[in-house]
Amino acid sequence: MTYSIDELKYWNEKIEKLAEEKGLDFYPQEFEIISYEDMLCYESYLGMPSHYPHWSFGKAYERLRTLYKYNITGLPYEMVINSNPSIAYLMKDNTLVLQILTMAHVYGHNDFFKNNRLFKEYTNADLAIEMFKNHGTRIREYIKNPGIGYEKVESVLDAVHSIRYQCGLKKRKKYENKKENETSKDSKDQKDVSDSLLQFLIDYGDCEEWEKDIINIVMEETRYFIPQIETKIINEGWACYWHYNILNDLELSYGSHIDFLKIHNSVIAPHQGRLNPYYLGFKIWKKIAKESKDLRKIFEVRALERDSSFIRRYLDFDICMEMNLIQLEEQDRFYLVTEVADDEGWKNIRNYLADTVGMGRLPKIVVDDVIKIDNVLCLKHIYDGRELDVTNTFETLK
């Protein structure tokens, strides 16, 4: 490290003070300085070192390690956990300027986690760390149980992981209203079409109690991460917007300020052939801030929107043109340009993006019927113009 812990504390205090002055509202923030080996582990285990064991996490680790070893991909400068207090992991090999930028970036994420409605209504930051620890303990107990064992636990986890995103979202009790509760009870009593395949299996599946508990564990953890999937662009853009504003007011030395601008520009640089969520999010946030009379508007947008609504409402012709956005369609082994950002095409690009970000990338499967005589569960794909991948479909149904 080319810096001391005292230096990080000094800059963190200045960043935190500026963030508060600018109106950010965040959980208490904790930082951990880790090595690249630790970052590989944390990223593989979704930021939770106490996560339950499964071969897929080891596979993710080996893949990341190999890609990093051969310089095919890099590692994130940081990782932020949606918890209270918020925990952020910083790479110790970062330069001091990069650490300063990263800490400011973290406060943007922290504010977003605390105030965006998806996180407020569907996750509980106060209990997040304990939830993962508790889940890890329960899974390990099932593995140690001689009547169950590792192979049975692994088999159930394999099956549930394959459909883990077919779980919908469930509001925390304090955000539920009476009408929603009555509707959900009626639906359960009637065994109606369920938006949550996993919940249906828990309620009506022919499973042992420990199997239902594992399904519930996977469902709860998936629901914890869905808001992050649904807000990748708006969240990263928000963090970039604030690290840019905070560091511009941080009174860095001339050389450090130049280094900061270089790092910032590399973070939001366009990616060839794919969309950089940092770039798109930052551009939209700058537009909203420029057109707003005061900061109340951007804090309101931060509280209410997810990627799909954020793009549909605020991605305009000028941004599409500036970013040279195009829409591609795969045909055989090639890609065909189907839309460009002209007077009409930009709207189609915007709508396509809004439809396919977040959970819109995944097919939606719901329970359609139960044939009791044959004990058959009928599932229905909610068709949106995109076909299911045949190979993956048959493998999942096995």
Short mmCIF file of C-alpha atoms in Angstrom, two decimals:
data_model
loop_
_atom_site.label_atom_id
_atom_site.label_comp_id
_atom_site.label_asym_id
_atom_site.label_seq_id
_atom_site.Cartn_x
_atom_site.Cartn_y
_atom_site.Cartn_z
CA MET A 1 0.00 0.00 0.00
CA THR A 2 1.23 3.50 -0.83
CA TYR A 3 -0.95 5.09 1.84
CA SER A 4 -1.67 4.68 5.53
CA ILE A 5 -4.88 3.83 7.35
CA ASP A 6 -4.74 7.26 8.97
CA GLU A 7 -4.80 8.86 5.51
CA LEU A 8 -7.88 6.83 4.59
CA LYS A 9 -9.58 7.87 7.83
CA TYR A 10 -8.78 11.52 7.11
CA TRP A 11 -10.23 11.42 3.60
CA ASN A 12 -13.21 9.34 4.70
CA GLU A 13 -14.15 11.98 7.28
CA LYS A 14 -13.99 14.71 4.64
CA ILE A 15 -16.02 12.63 2.15
CA GLU A 16 -18.66 11.75 4.74
CA LYS A 17 -19.03 15.39 5.77
CA LEU A 18 -19.40 16.53 2.15
CA ALA A 19 -21.89 13.75 1.41
CA GLU A 20 -24.06 14.84 4.34
CA GLU A 21 -23.85 18.50 3.30
CA LYS A 22 -25.01 17.57 -0.20
CA GLY A 23 -28.07 15.81 1.21
CA LEU A 24 -27.10 12.15 1.07
CA ASP A 25 -28.75 10.01 3.75
CA PHE A 26 -26.87 6.81 4.49
CA TYR A 27 -26.32 4.01 6.99
CA PRO A 28 -23.18 4.09 9.19
CA GLN A 29 -20.35 3.12 6.83
CA GLU A 30 -17.63 0.56 7.55
CA PHE A 31 -14.68 -0.20 5.27
CA GLU A 32 -12.49 -3.30 5.09
CA ILE A 33 -9.19 -3.31 3.19
CA ILE A 34 -8.72 -6.66 1.45
CA SER A 35 -6.35 -8.38 -0.98
CA TYR A 36 -7.24 -9.41 -4.52
CA GLU A 37 -7.49 -13.03 -3.31
CA ASP A 38 -10.08 -11.95 -0.75
CA MET A 39 -11.97 -9.97 -3.38
CA LEU A 40 -12.13 -13.08 -5.58
CA CYS A 41 -13.66 -14.99 -2.66
CA TYR A 42 -16.12 -12.26 -1.72
CA GLU A 43 -17.24 -11.80 -5.31
CA SER A 44 -17.71 -15.56 -5.74
CA TYR A 45 -19.77 -15.78 -2.55
CA LEU A 46 -21.84 -12.69 -3.41
CA GLY A 47 -20.10 -10.60 -0.75
CA MET A 48 -21.11 -12.96 2.06
CA PRO A 49 -18.20 -15.06 3.42
CA SER A 50 -20.63 -16.89 5.73
CA HIS A 51 -22.75 -18.03 2.76
CA TYR A 52 -23.87 -21.66 2.64
CA PRO A 53 -21.55 -24.03 0.71
CA HIS A 54 -22.34 -25.11 -2.84
CA TRP A 55 -20.19 -26.16 -5.79
CA SER A 56 -21.48 -23.26 -7.93
CA PHE A 57 -19.63 -20.76 -5.72
CA GLY A 58 -16.40 -22.70 -6.10
CA LYS A 59 -16.95 -22.78 -9.85
CA ALA A 60 -17.48 -19.01 -9.86
CA TYR A 61 -14.24 -18.57 -7.90
CA GLU A 62 -12.19 -20.67 -10.31
CA ARG A 63 -13.66 -18.86 -13.29
CA LEU A 64 -12.92 -15.41 -11.83
CA ARG A 65 -9.43 -16.45 -10.73
CA THR A 66 -8.58 -17.78 -14.19
CA LEU A 67 -9.93 -14.72 -16.00
CA TYR A 68 -8.03 -12.43 -13.61
CA LYS A 69 -4.82 -14.46 -13.89
CA TYR A 70 -4.74 -14.12 -17.68
CA ASN A 71 -5.79 -10.44 -17.65
CA ILE A 72 -9.04 -11.18 -19.44
CA THR A 73 -10.99 -9.29 -16.81
CA GLY A 74 -10.23 -7.16 -13.78
CA LEU A 75 -11.67 -7.06 -10.30
CA PRO A 76 -14.01 -4.40 -8.92
CA TYR A 77 -12.40 -1.55 -6.99
CA GLU A 78 -14.96 -2.14 -4.25
CA MET A 79 -17.92 -4.21 -3.17
CA VAL A 80 -20.73 -2.73 -1.07
CA ILE A 81 -23.14 -4.77 1.04
CA ASN A 82 -26.75 -3.66 1.50
CA SER A 83 -26.70 -3.86 5.29
CA ASN A 84 -26.95 -1.64 8.36
CA PRO A 85 -24.21 -0.73 9.06
CA SER A 86 -23.12 -0.77 5.43
CA ILE A 87 -19.97 -2.79 4.77
CA ALA A 88 -17.67 -1.99 1.86
CA TYR A 89 -14.60 -3.97 0.79
CA LEU A 90 -11.76 -1.94 -0.74
CA MET A 91 -8.85 -3.46 -2.68
CA LYS A 92 -5.62 -2.71 -0.82
CA ASP A 93 -3.71 -2.44 -4.12
CA ASN A 94 -5.75 0.63 -5.09
CA THR A 95 -3.84 3.92 -5.14
CA LEU A 96 -4.77 6.58 -2.60
CA VAL A 97 -6.67 8.63 -5.20
CA LEU A 98 -8.54 5.52 -6.32
CA GLN A 99 -9.43 4.73 -2.69
CA ILE A 100 -10.73 8.28 -2.23
CA LEU A 101 -12.89 8.02 -5.35
CA THR A 102 -14.07 4.56 -4.34
CA MET A 103 -15.07 5.67 -0.84
CA ALA A 104 -17.10 8.54 -2.31
CA HIS A 105 -18.67 6.04 -4.73
CA VAL A 106 -19.57 3.80 -1.79
CA TYR A 107 -21.49 6.58 -0.04
CA GLY A 108 -23.60 6.94 -3.19
CA HIS A 109 -24.47 3.24 -3.09
CA ASN A 110 -25.12 3.42 0.65
CA ASP A 111 -27.58 6.29 0.19
CA PHE A 112 -29.30 4.42 -2.64
CA PHE A 113 -29.67 1.22 -0.59
CA LYS A 114 -31.18 3.13 2.31
CA ASN A 115 -33.65 5.25 0.33
CA ASN A 116 -34.70 3.53 -2.89
CA ARG A 117 -38.17 2.02 -2.45
CA LEU A 118 -37.21 -1.45 -3.74
CA PHE A 119 -34.63 -1.85 -0.98
CA LYS A 120 -36.79 -0.20 1.70
CA GLU A 121 -39.87 -2.28 0.92
CA TYR A 122 -38.35 -5.65 -0.01
CA THR A 123 -35.09 -6.00 1.97
CA ASN A 124 -34.18 -5.59 5.62
CA ALA A 125 -30.70 -4.08 5.88
CA ASP A 126 -30.74 -4.40 9.68
CA LEU A 127 -30.89 -8.20 9.49
CA ALA A 128 -29.07 -8.89 6.20
CA ILE A 129 -25.76 -10.16 7.61
CA GLU A 130 -27.51 -12.27 10.26
CA MET A 131 -29.82 -13.75 7.62
CA PHE A 132 -26.92 -15.09 5.56
CA LYS A 133 -25.13 -16.41 8.65
CA ASN A 134 -28.30 -18.15 9.81
CA HIS A 135 -28.89 -19.67 6.38
CA GLY A 136 -25.31 -20.93 6.21
CA THR A 137 -25.65 -22.54 9.64
CA ARG A 138 -28.91 -24.30 8.73
CA ILE A 139 -27.56 -25.69 5.45
CA ARG A 140 -24.42 -26.98 7.18
CA GLU A 141 -26.56 -28.66 9.85
CA TYR A 142 -28.54 -30.48 7.15
CA ILE A 143 -25.27 -31.59 5.55
CA LYS A 144 -24.00 -32.95 8.89
CA ASN A 145 -27.31 -34.71 9.60
CA PRO A 146 -26.68 -38.45 8.92
CA GLY A 147 -30.28 -38.84 7.76
CA ILE A 148 -29.82 -36.20 5.06
CA GLY A 149 -26.16 -35.65 4.13
CA TYR A 150 -24.30 -33.61 1.54
CA GLU A 151 -25.56 -35.34 -1.62
CA LYS A 152 -29.25 -34.81 -0.82
CA VAL A 153 -28.67 -31.18 0.18
CA GLU A 154 -26.65 -30.57 -2.99
CA SER A 155 -29.37 -32.16 -5.12
CA VAL A 156 -32.06 -29.89 -3.67
CA LEU A 157 -29.86 -26.81 -4.01
CA ASP A 158 -29.08 -27.69 -7.64
CA ALA A 159 -32.79 -27.94 -8.42
CA VAL A 160 -33.76 -24.75 -6.59
CA HIS A 161 -30.86 -22.73 -8.03
CA SER A 162 -32.09 -23.55 -11.54
CA ILE A 163 -35.42 -21.77 -10.85
CA ARG A 164 -34.32 -19.36 -8.11
CA TYR A 165 -35.46 -16.22 -9.93
CA GLN A 166 -39.03 -17.52 -10.27
CA CYS A 167 -39.86 -16.22 -6.83
CA GLY A 168 -41.30 -12.73 -7.26
CA LEU A 169 -40.85 -10.08 -4.59
CA LYS A 170 -42.57 -9.93 -1.22
CA LYS A 171 -42.93 -6.66 0.67
CA ARG A 172 -41.75 -6.44 4.26
CA LYS A 173 -44.69 -6.57 6.67
CA LYS A 174 -44.46 -2.88 7.60
CA TYR A 175 -45.03 -1.97 3.93
CA GLU A 176 -47.91 -4.37 3.28
CA ASN A 177 -51.48 -3.10 3.32
CA LYS A 178 -54.63 -4.94 4.34
CA LYS A 179 -55.91 -5.31 0.78
CA GLU A 180 -52.67 -6.96 -0.37
CA ASN A 181 -52.77 -9.38 2.57
CA GLU A 182 -56.37 -10.39 1.83
CA THR A 183 -55.58 -10.89 -1.86
CA SER A 184 -52.56 -13.06 -1.11
CA LYS A 185 -54.58 -15.19 1.33
CA ASP A 186 -57.36 -15.69 -1.20
CA SER A 187 -54.87 -16.70 -3.87
CA LYS A 188 -53.24 -19.21 -1.55
CA ASP A 189 -56.56 -20.78 -0.53
CA GLN A 190 -57.61 -21.17 -4.17
CA LYS A 191 -54.23 -22.47 -5.37
CA ASP A 192 -54.50 -19.81 -8.06
CA VAL A 193 -51.81 -18.93 -10.60
CA SER A 194 -48.76 -18.05 -8.51
CA ASP A 195 -46.15 -15.43 -9.37
CA SER A 196 -43.77 -17.29 -7.09
CA LEU A 197 -43.02 -20.81 -8.23
CA LEU A 198 -40.77 -21.34 -5.21
CA GLN A 199 -43.46 -20.25 -2.75
CA PHE A 200 -45.95 -22.59 -4.47
CA LEU A 201 -43.54 -25.51 -4.00
CA ILE A 202 -43.17 -24.64 -0.31
CA ASP A 203 -46.94 -24.38 0.21
CA TYR A 204 -48.09 -27.35 -1.86
CA GLY A 205 -45.05 -29.36 -2.96
CA ASP A 206 -44.56 -32.98 -1.92
CA CYS A 207 -41.37 -32.15 -0.03
CA GLU A 208 -39.93 -32.94 3.36
CA GLU A 209 -39.67 -30.09 5.85
CA TRP A 210 -35.90 -29.74 5.47
CA GLU A 211 -36.33 -29.53 1.68
CA LYS A 212 -38.95 -26.80 2.07
CA ASP A 213 -36.58 -24.96 4.39
CA ILE A 214 -33.82 -25.05 1.76
CA ILE A 215 -36.25 -23.76 -0.88
CA ASN A 216 -37.20 -20.95 1.49
CA ILE A 217 -33.54 -20.10 2.17
CA VAL A 218 -32.77 -19.78 -1.55
CA MET A 219 -35.96 -17.77 -2.09
CA GLU A 220 -35.18 -15.31 0.72
CA GLU A 221 -31.63 -14.76 -0.51
CA THR A 222 -32.76 -14.31 -4.10
CA ARG A 223 -35.34 -11.75 -3.01
CA TYR A 224 -32.55 -9.91 -1.20
CA PHE A 225 -30.58 -9.61 -4.46
CA ILE A 226 -33.42 -8.89 -6.90
CA PRO A 227 -33.56 -5.15 -6.06
CA GLN A 228 -29.86 -4.95 -6.95
CA ILE A 229 -30.54 -6.67 -10.27
CA GLU A 230 -33.43 -4.30 -10.92
CA THR A 231 -31.37 -1.15 -10.21
CA LYS A 232 -27.90 -1.81 -11.67
CA ILE A 233 -27.91 1.18 -14.05
CA ILE A 234 -29.64 3.72 -11.82
CA ASN A 235 -27.60 2.65 -8.76
CA GLU A 236 -24.18 2.70 -10.44
CA GLY A 237 -25.05 5.95 -12.20
CA TRP A 238 -26.08 7.48 -8.87
CA ALA A 239 -22.81 6.41 -7.22
CA CYS A 240 -20.80 7.79 -10.17
CA TYR A 241 -22.73 11.07 -10.09
CA TRP A 242 -21.91 11.56 -6.42
CA HIS A 243 -18.27 10.48 -6.48
CA TYR A 244 -17.80 12.95 -9.35
CA ASN A 245 -19.48 15.80 -7.45
CA ILE A 246 -17.84 15.05 -4.11
CA LEU A 247 -14.30 14.77 -5.49
CA ASN A 248 -14.69 17.99 -7.45
CA ASP A 249 -15.35 19.73 -4.10
CA LEU A 250 -12.79 17.81 -2.08
CA GLU A 251 -9.88 20.23 -2.62
CA LEU A 252 -7.54 17.60 -4.03
CA SER A 253 -4.08 18.62 -5.18
CA TYR A 254 -3.71 19.37 -8.89
CA GLY A 255 -2.00 16.05 -9.60
CA SER A 256 -4.55 14.07 -7.57
CA HIS A 257 -7.42 15.85 -9.32
CA ILE A 258 -6.02 14.88 -12.73
CA ASP A 259 -5.66 11.27 -11.54
CA PHE A 260 -9.25 11.34 -10.29
CA LEU A 261 -10.54 12.54 -13.67
CA LYS A 262 -8.59 9.82 -15.48
CA ILE A 263 -10.06 7.12 -13.21
CA HIS A 264 -13.56 8.56 -13.47
CA ASN A 265 -13.37 8.68 -17.27
CA SER A 266 -12.17 5.06 -17.39
CA VAL A 267 -15.08 3.97 -15.15
CA ILE A 268 -17.73 5.61 -17.34
CA ALA A 269 -16.00 4.92 -20.68
CA PRO A 270 -18.24 3.34 -23.36
CA HIS A 271 -17.74 -0.39 -23.90
CA GLN A 272 -17.43 -1.68 -27.43
CA GLY A 273 -20.31 -3.96 -28.35
CA ARG A 274 -22.10 -3.75 -25.00
CA LEU A 275 -23.67 -1.24 -22.67
CA ASN A 276 -21.68 0.20 -19.77
CA PRO A 277 -24.26 0.70 -16.95
CA TYR A 278 -21.99 3.25 -15.24
CA TYR A 279 -21.86 5.34 -18.41
CA LEU A 280 -25.58 5.25 -19.18
CA GLY A 281 -26.61 5.85 -15.57
CA PHE A 282 -24.18 8.75 -15.13
CA LYS A 283 -25.36 10.43 -18.35
CA ILE A 284 -29.02 10.22 -17.35
CA TRP A 285 -28.37 11.51 -13.83
CA LYS A 286 -26.38 14.48 -15.18
CA LYS A 287 -29.30 15.30 -17.48
CA ILE A 288 -31.86 15.13 -14.65
CA ALA A 289 -29.69 17.30 -12.37
CA LYS A 290 -29.10 19.86 -15.13
CA GLU A 291 -32.81 20.18 -15.88
CA SER A 292 -33.87 20.32 -12.20
CA LYS A 293 -34.24 23.59 -10.31
CA ASP A 294 -32.93 22.00 -7.12
CA LEU A 295 -31.78 18.67 -5.71
CA ARG A 296 -35.25 17.61 -4.58
CA LYS A 297 -36.00 16.20 -8.02
CA ILE A 298 -32.98 13.89 -8.18
CA PHE A 299 -33.59 12.60 -4.64
CA GLU A 300 -37.20 11.92 -5.59
CA VAL A 301 -36.11 9.96 -8.68
CA ARG A 302 -33.56 8.04 -6.59
CA ALA A 303 -36.29 7.02 -4.15
CA LEU A 304 -38.90 5.89 -6.68
CA GLU A 305 -37.34 4.43 -9.83
CA ARG A 306 -35.82 1.17 -10.98
CA ASP A 307 -33.82 0.66 -14.20
CA SER A 308 -36.82 0.01 -16.45
CA SER A 309 -38.79 3.08 -15.34
CA PHE A 310 -35.62 5.21 -15.10
CA ILE A 311 -34.78 4.50 -18.74
CA ARG A 312 -38.34 4.80 -20.01
CA ARG A 313 -38.84 8.20 -18.35
CA TYR A 314 -35.44 9.86 -18.66
CA LEU A 315 -33.46 8.37 -21.58
CA ASP A 316 -33.99 10.87 -24.38
CA PHE A 317 -32.97 11.47 -27.98
CA ASP A 318 -29.91 13.58 -27.09
CA ILE A 319 -28.42 10.91 -24.81
CA CYS A 320 -29.07 8.16 -27.37
CA MET A 321 -27.33 10.24 -30.05
CA GLU A 322 -24.40 11.16 -27.79
CA MET A 323 -23.87 7.52 -26.82
CA ASN A 324 -24.39 6.26 -30.41
CA LEU A 325 -26.85 3.65 -29.17
CA ILE A 326 -27.97 0.98 -31.62
CA GLN A 327 -30.13 -2.12 -31.35
CA LEU A 328 -28.84 -5.47 -32.59
CA GLU A 329 -30.66 -8.67 -33.45
CA GLU A 330 -28.93 -12.03 -33.65
CA GLN A 331 -29.44 -13.90 -36.93
CA ASP A 332 -27.64 -17.21 -37.36
CA ARG A 333 -24.02 -16.46 -36.42
CA PHE A 334 -24.23 -12.73 -37.09
CA TYR A 335 -25.76 -9.61 -35.59
CA LEU A 336 -27.98 -7.32 -37.62
CA VAL A 337 -28.41 -3.63 -36.76
CA THR A 338 -32.19 -3.17 -36.49
CA GLU A 339 -32.40 0.31 -34.94
CA VAL A 340 -30.20 3.40 -34.79
CA ALA A 341 -30.63 6.54 -32.70
CA ASP A 342 -32.37 8.69 -35.31
CA ASP A 343 -35.61 10.66 -34.94
CA GLU A 344 -37.75 7.50 -34.70
CA GLY A 345 -35.32 4.71 -33.88
CA TRP A 346 -34.23 6.13 -30.52
CA LYS A 347 -37.69 5.46 -29.06
CA ASN A 348 -37.52 1.81 -30.07
CA ILE A 349 -34.04 1.56 -28.55
CA ARG A 350 -35.27 3.16 -25.33
CA ASN A 351 -38.28 0.85 -25.10
CA TYR A 352 -36.18 -2.25 -25.85
CA LEU A 353 -33.69 -1.30 -23.14
CA ALA A 354 -36.46 -0.62 -20.63
CA ASP A 355 -38.01 -4.03 -21.36
CA THR A 356 -34.79 -6.03 -21.10
CA VAL A 357 -32.91 -4.56 -18.13
CA GLY A 358 -33.06 -6.05 -14.64
CA MET A 359 -35.38 -9.02 -14.29
CA GLY A 360 -36.68 -8.27 -17.79
CA ARG A 361 -33.72 -10.28 -19.09
CA LEU A 362 -35.15 -13.46 -17.57
CA PRO A 363 -38.19 -15.47 -18.67
CA LYS A 364 -41.19 -15.38 -16.35
CA ILE A 365 -42.60 -18.79 -15.42
CA VAL A 366 -45.77 -19.12 -13.34
CA VAL A 367 -47.89 -21.97 -11.98
CA ASP A 368 -50.79 -22.54 -14.36
CA ASP A 369 -52.54 -25.63 -13.01
CA VAL A 370 -52.20 -28.78 -10.91
CA ILE A 371 -53.51 -32.10 -12.25
CA LYS A 372 -54.20 -33.93 -8.99
CA ILE A 373 -54.94 -37.34 -10.52
CA ASP A 374 -51.49 -37.60 -12.09
CA ASN A 375 -49.79 -35.32 -9.54
CA VAL A 376 -48.59 -33.06 -12.37
CA LEU A 377 -47.64 -29.41 -11.97
CA CYS A 378 -48.34 -27.34 -15.09
CA LEU A 379 -46.15 -24.31 -15.67
CA LYS A 380 -46.75 -21.41 -18.04
CA HIS A 381 -44.23 -19.17 -19.75
CA ILE A 382 -45.44 -15.56 -19.92
CA TYR A 383 -44.54 -14.89 -23.55
CA ASP A 384 -43.16 -11.43 -24.35
CA GLY A 385 -41.94 -12.03 -27.88
CA ARG A 386 -38.86 -14.00 -26.81
CA GLU A 387 -38.73 -17.79 -26.97
CA LEU A 388 -37.33 -20.00 -24.23
CA ASP A 389 -33.93 -21.56 -24.80
CA VAL A 390 -34.84 -25.19 -25.57
CA THR A 391 -31.68 -26.77 -24.12
CA ASN A 392 -31.85 -24.86 -20.84
CA THR A 393 -35.60 -25.48 -20.57
CA PHE A 394 -35.29 -29.27 -20.79
CA GLU A 395 -32.29 -29.33 -18.43
CA THR A 396 -34.23 -27.28 -15.87
CA LEU A 397 -37.29 -29.54 -16.09
CA LYS A 398 -35.30 -32.71 -15.37
#
